[in-house]
PDB file of C-alpha atoms in Angstrom:
ATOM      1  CA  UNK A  16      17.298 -24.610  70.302  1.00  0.00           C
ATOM      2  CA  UNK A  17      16.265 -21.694  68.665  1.00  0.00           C
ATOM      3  CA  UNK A  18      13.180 -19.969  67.408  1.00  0.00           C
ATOM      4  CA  UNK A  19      11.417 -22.036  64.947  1.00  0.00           C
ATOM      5  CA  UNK A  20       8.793 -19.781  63.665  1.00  0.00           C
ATOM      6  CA  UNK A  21       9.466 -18.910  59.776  1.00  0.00           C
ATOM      7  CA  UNK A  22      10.410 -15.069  59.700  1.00  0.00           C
ATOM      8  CA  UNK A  23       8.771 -13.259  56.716  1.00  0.00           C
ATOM      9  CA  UNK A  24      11.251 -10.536  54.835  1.00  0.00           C
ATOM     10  CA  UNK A  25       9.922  -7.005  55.655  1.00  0.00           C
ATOM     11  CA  UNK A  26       9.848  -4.293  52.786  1.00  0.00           C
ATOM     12  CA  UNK A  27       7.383  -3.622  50.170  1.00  0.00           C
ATOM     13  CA  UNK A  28       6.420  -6.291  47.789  1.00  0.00           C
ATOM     14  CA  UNK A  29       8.419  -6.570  44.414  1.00  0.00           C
ATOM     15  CA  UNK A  30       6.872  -3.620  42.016  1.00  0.00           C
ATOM     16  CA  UNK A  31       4.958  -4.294  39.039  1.00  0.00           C
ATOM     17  CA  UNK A  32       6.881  -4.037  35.867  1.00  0.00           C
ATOM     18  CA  UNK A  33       4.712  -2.339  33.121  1.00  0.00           C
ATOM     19  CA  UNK A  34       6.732  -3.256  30.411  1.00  0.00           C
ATOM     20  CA  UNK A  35       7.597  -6.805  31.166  1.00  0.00           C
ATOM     21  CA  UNK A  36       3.715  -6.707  31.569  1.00  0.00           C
ATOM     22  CA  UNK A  37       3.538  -5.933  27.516  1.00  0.00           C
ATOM     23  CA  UNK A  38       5.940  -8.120  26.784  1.00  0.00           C
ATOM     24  CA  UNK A  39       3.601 -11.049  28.429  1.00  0.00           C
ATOM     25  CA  UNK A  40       0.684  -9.899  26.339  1.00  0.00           C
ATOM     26  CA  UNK A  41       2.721  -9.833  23.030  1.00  0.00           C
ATOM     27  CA  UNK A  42       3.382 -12.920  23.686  1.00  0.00           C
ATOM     28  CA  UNK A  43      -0.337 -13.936  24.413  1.00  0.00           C
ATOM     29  CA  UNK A  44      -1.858 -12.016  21.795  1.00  0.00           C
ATOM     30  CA  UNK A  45       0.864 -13.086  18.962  1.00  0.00           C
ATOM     31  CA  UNK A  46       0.306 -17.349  20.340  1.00  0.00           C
ATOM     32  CA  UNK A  47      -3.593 -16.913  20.337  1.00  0.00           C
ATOM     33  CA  UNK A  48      -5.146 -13.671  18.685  1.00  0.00           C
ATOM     34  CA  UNK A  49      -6.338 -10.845  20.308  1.00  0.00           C
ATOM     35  CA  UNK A  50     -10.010 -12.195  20.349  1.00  0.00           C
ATOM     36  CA  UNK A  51      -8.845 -15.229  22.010  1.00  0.00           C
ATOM     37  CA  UNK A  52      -7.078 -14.043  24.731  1.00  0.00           C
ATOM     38  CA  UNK A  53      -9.404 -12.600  28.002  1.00  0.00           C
ATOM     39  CA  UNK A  54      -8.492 -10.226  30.583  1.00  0.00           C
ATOM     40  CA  UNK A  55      -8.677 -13.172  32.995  1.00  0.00           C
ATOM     41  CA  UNK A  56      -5.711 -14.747  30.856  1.00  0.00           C
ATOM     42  CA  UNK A  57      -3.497 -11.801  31.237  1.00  0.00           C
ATOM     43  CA  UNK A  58      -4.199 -10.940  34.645  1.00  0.00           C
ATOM     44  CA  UNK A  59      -3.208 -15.027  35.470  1.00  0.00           C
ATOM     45  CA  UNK A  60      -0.415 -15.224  33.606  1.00  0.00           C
ATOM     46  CA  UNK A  61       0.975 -12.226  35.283  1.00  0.00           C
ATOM     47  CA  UNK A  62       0.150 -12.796  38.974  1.00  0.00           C
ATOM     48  CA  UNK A  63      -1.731  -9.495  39.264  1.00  0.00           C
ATOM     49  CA  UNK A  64      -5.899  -8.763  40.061  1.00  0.00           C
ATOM     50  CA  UNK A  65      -8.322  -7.204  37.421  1.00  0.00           C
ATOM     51  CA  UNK A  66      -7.907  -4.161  39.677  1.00  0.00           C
ATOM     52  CA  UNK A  67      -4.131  -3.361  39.122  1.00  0.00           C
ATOM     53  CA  UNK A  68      -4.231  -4.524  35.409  1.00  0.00           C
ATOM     54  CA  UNK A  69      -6.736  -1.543  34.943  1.00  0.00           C
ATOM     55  CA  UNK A  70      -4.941   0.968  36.717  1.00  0.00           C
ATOM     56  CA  UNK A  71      -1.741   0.193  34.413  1.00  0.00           C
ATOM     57  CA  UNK A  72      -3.541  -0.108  31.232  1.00  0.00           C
ATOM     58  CA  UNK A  73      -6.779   1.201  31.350  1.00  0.00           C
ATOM     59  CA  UNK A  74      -8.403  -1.579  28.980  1.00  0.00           C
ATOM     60  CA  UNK A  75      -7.858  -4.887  26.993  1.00  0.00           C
ATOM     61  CA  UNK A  76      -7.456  -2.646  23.876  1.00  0.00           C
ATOM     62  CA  UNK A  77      -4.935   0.086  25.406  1.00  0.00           C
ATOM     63  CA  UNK A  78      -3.079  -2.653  26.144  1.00  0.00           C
ATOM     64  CA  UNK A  79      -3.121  -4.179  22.817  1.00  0.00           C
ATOM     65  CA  UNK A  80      -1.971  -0.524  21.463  1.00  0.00           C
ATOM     66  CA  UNK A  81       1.222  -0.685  23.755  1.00  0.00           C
ATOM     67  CA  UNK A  82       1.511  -4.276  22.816  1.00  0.00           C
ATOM     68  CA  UNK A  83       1.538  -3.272  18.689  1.00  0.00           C
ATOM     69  CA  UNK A  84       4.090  -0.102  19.549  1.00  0.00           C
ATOM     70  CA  UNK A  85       6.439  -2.776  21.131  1.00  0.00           C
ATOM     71  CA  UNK A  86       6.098  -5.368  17.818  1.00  0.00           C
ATOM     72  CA  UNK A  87       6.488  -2.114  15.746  1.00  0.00           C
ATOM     73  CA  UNK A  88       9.715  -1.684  17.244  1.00  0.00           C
ATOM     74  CA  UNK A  89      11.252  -5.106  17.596  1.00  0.00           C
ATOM     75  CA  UNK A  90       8.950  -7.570  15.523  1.00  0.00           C
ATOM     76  CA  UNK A  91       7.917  -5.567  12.459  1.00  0.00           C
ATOM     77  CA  UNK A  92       9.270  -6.180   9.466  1.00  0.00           C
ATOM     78  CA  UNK A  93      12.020  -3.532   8.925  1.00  0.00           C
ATOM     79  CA  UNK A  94      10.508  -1.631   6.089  1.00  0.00           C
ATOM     80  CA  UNK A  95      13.096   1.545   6.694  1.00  0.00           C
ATOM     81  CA  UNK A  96      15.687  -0.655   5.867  1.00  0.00           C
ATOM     82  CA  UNK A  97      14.590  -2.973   3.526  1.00  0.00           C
ATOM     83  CA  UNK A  98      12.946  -0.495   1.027  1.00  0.00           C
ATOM     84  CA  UNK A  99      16.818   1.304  -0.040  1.00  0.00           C
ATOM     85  CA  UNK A 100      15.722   4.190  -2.493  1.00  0.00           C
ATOM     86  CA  UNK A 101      19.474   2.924  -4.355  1.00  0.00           C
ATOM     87  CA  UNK A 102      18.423  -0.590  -5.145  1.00  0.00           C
ATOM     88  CA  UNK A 103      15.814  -1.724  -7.570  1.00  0.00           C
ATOM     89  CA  UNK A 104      12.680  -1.331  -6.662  1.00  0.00           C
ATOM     90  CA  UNK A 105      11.170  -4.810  -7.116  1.00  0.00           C
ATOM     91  CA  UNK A 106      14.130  -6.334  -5.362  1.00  0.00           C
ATOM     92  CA  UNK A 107      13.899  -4.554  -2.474  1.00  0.00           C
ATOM     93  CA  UNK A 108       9.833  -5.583  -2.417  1.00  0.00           C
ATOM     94  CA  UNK A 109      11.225  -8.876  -3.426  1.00  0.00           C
ATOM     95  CA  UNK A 110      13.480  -8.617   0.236  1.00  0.00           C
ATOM     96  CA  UNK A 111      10.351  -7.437   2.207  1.00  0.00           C
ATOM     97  CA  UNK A 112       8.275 -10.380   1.439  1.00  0.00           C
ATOM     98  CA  UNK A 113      10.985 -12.787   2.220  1.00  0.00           C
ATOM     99  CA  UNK A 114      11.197 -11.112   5.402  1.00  0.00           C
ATOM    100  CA  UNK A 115       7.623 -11.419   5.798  1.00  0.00           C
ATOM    101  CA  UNK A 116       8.122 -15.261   4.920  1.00  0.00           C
ATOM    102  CA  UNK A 117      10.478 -15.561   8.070  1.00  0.00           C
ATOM    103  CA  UNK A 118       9.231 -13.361  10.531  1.00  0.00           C
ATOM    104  CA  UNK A 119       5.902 -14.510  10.243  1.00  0.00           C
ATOM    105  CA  UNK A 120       6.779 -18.868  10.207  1.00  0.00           C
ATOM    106  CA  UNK A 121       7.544 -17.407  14.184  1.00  0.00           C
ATOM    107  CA  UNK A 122       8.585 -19.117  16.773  1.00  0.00           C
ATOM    108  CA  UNK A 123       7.403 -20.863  19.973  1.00  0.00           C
ATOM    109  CA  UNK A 124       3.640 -20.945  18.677  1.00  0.00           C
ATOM    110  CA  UNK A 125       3.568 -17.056  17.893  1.00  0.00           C
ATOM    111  CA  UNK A 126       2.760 -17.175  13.838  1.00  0.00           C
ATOM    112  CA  UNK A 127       1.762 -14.828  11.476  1.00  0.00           C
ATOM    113  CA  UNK A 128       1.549 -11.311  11.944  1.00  0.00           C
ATOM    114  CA  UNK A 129       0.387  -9.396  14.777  1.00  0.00           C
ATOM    115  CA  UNK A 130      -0.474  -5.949  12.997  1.00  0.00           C
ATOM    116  CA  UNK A 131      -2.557  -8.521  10.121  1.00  0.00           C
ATOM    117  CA  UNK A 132      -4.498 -10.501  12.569  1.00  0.00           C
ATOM    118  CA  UNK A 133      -5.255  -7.543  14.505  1.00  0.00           C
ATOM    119  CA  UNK A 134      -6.975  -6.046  11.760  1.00  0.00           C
ATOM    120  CA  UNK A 135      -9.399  -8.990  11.738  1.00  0.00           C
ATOM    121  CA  UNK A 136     -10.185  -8.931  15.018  1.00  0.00           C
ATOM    122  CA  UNK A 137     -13.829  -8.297  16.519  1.00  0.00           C
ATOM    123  CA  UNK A 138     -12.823  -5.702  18.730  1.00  0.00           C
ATOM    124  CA  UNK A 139     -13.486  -1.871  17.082  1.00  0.00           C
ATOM    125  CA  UNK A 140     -10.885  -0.302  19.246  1.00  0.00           C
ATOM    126  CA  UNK A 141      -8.128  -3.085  18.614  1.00  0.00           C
ATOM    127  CA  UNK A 142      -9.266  -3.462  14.635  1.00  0.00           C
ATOM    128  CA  UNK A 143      -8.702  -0.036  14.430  1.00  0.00           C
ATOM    129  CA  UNK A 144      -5.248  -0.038  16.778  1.00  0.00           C
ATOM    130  CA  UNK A 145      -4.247  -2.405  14.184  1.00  0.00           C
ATOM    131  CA  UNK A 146      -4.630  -0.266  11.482  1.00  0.00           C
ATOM    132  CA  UNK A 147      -3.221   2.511  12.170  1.00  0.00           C
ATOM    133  CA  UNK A 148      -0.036   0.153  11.508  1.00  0.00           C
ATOM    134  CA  UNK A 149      -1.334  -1.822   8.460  1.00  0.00           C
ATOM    135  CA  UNK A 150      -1.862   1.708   7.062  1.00  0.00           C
ATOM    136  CA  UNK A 151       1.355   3.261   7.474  1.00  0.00           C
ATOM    137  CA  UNK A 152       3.179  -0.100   6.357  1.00  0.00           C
ATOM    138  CA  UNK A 153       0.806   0.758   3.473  1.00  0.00           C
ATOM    139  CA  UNK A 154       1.894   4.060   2.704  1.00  0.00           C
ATOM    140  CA  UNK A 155       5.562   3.532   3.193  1.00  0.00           C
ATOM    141  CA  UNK A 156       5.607   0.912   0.564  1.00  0.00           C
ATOM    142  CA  UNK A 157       3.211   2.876  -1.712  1.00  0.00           C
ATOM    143  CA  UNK A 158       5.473   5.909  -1.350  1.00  0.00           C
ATOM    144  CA  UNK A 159       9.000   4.011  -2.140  1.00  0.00           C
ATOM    145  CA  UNK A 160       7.198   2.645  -5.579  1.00  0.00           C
ATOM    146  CA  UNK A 161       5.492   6.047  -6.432  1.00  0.00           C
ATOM    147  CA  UNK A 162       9.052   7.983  -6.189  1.00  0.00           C
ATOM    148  CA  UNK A 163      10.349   6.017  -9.566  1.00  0.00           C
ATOM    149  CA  UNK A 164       6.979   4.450 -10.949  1.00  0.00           C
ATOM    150  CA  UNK A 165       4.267   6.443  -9.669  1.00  0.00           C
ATOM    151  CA  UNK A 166       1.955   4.769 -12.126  1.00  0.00           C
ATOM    152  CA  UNK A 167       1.782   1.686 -10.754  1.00  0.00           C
ATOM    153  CA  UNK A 168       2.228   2.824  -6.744  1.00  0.00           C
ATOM    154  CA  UNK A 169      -1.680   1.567  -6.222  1.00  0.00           C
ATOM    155  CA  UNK A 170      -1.858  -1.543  -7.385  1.00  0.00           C
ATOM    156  CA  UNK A 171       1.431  -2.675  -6.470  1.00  0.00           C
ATOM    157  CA  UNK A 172       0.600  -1.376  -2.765  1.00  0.00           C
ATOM    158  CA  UNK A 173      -2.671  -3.290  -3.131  1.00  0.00           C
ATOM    159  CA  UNK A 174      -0.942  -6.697  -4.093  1.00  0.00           C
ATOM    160  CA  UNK A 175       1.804  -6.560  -1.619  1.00  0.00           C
ATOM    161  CA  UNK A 176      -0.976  -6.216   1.231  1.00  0.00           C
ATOM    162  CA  UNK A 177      -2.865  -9.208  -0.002  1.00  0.00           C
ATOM    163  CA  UNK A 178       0.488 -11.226  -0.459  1.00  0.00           C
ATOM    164  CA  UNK A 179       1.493 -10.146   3.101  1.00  0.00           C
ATOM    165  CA  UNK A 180      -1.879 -11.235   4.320  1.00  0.00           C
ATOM    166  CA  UNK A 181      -2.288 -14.206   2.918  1.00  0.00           C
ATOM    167  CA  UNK A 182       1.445 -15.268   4.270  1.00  0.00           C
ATOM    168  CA  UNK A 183       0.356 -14.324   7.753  1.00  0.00           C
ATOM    169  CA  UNK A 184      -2.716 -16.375   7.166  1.00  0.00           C
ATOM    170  CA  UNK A 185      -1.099 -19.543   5.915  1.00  0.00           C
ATOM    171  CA  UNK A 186       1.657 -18.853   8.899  1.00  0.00           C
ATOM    172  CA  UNK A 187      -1.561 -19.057  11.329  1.00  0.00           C
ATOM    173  CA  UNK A 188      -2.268 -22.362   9.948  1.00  0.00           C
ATOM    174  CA  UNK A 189       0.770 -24.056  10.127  1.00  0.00           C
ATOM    175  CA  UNK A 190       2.796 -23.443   7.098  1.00  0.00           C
ATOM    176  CA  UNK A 191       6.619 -23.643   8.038  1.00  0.00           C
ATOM    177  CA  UNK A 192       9.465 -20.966   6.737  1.00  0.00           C
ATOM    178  CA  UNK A 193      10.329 -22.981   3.836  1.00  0.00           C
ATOM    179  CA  UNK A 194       6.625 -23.059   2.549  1.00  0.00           C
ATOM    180  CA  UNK A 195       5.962 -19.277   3.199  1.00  0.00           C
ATOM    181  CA  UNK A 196       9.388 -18.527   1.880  1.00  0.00           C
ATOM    182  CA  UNK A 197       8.558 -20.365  -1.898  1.00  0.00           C
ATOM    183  CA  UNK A 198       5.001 -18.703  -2.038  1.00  0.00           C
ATOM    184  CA  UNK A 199       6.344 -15.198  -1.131  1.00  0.00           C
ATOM    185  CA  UNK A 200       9.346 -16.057  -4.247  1.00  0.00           C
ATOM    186  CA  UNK A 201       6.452 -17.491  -6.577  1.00  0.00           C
ATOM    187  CA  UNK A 202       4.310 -14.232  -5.995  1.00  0.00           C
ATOM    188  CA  UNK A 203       7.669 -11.954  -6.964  1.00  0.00           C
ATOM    189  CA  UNK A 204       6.356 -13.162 -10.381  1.00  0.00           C
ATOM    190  CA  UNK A 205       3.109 -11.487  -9.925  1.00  0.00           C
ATOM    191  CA  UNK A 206       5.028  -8.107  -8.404  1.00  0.00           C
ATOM    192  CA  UNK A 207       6.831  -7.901 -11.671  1.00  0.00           C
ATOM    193  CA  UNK A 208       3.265  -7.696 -13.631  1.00  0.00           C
ATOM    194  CA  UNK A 209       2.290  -5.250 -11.509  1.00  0.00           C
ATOM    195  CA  UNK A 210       4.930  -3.061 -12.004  1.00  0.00           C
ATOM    196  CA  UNK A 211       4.809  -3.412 -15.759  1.00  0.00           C
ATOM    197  CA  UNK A 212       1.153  -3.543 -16.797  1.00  0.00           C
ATOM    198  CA  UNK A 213       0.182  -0.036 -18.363  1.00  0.00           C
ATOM    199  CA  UNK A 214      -3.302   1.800 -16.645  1.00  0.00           C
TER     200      UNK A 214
END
């Protein structure tokens, strides 16, 4: 008979993968909040020690910045896209909170929108990670409006942030796509004032 004794592969163990790493968090952070979610919690879910998850990202909150950079890229609502400088302007903000409406019903538990929730969140450094996002979401929008109604750029900014909020907030709470989708359609009626009332 031969040996019996269990031989153990040689070689280094398998590296750790930063960016499937964020990807793990996103999908923490987006299921649970920011707040909610402990360094214990990401260091389990990934198989690594507090030691090695601070050596890759520093802190908590560096982490959530790579985290937001990843749902800018491939979560975010596409505003480059969506606001086209040769359609109307309230149709295209029309598009961008329908897109809201089904990006933010999410999937697999991960609701509402990461960039909005972040901005509520207890942490200074992550609050203000967050809003270095909500503001240039912010300015894009306020700049597509001012460039053919410059008048009402302001307020029209200001109500599409509270609309987008409050669709990420009722997305936290359960709301499915078809409710978010009919409230962000009923508040295209409010847009329209907006965009017409004199200063």
């Amino acid at each position: 008979m031969g040996d019996t004794k269990t031989l153990r592969p040689r070689g280094r163990p398998r590296a750790f993968d930063p960016d499937a790493a964020v990807a793990t968090a996103q999908r923490l952070f987006h299921e649970r909040s920011y707040d909610d979610v402990s360094v214990a919690d990401i260091t389990g879910t990934l198989g690594i020690n507090p030691p090695s998850f601070y050596a890759a990202f520093g802190s908590k909150a560096h982490l959530f910045g790579r985290v937001l950079d990843r749902y800018a890229r491939e979560g975010a609502i596409p505003l480059q896209q969506l606001l086209d400088p040769t359609r109307p302007v309230i149709e295209c903000l029309a598009a961008v909170l329908e897109e809201a409406a089904c990006r933010y019903a999410g999937k697999a538990g991960a609701s509402g929108c990461m960039v909005i929730e972040g901005v509520h969140s207890i942490d200074k450094d992550a609050r203000q990670a967050a809003m270095v996002f909500l503001v240039g979401a912010e300015a894009a929008i306020h700049d597509f409006v001012a460039a053919r109604h410059p008048e009402a750029a302001d307020r029209v900014m200001d109500y599409m942030t509270t609309v987008m909020m409050g669709l990420s907030t009722n997305a936290r709470r359960g709301h499915d796509h078809a409710r978010l989708l009919e409230s962000a359609r009923l508040a295209v009626g409010g847009l329209e004032q907006a965009m017409r009332r004199p200063r």
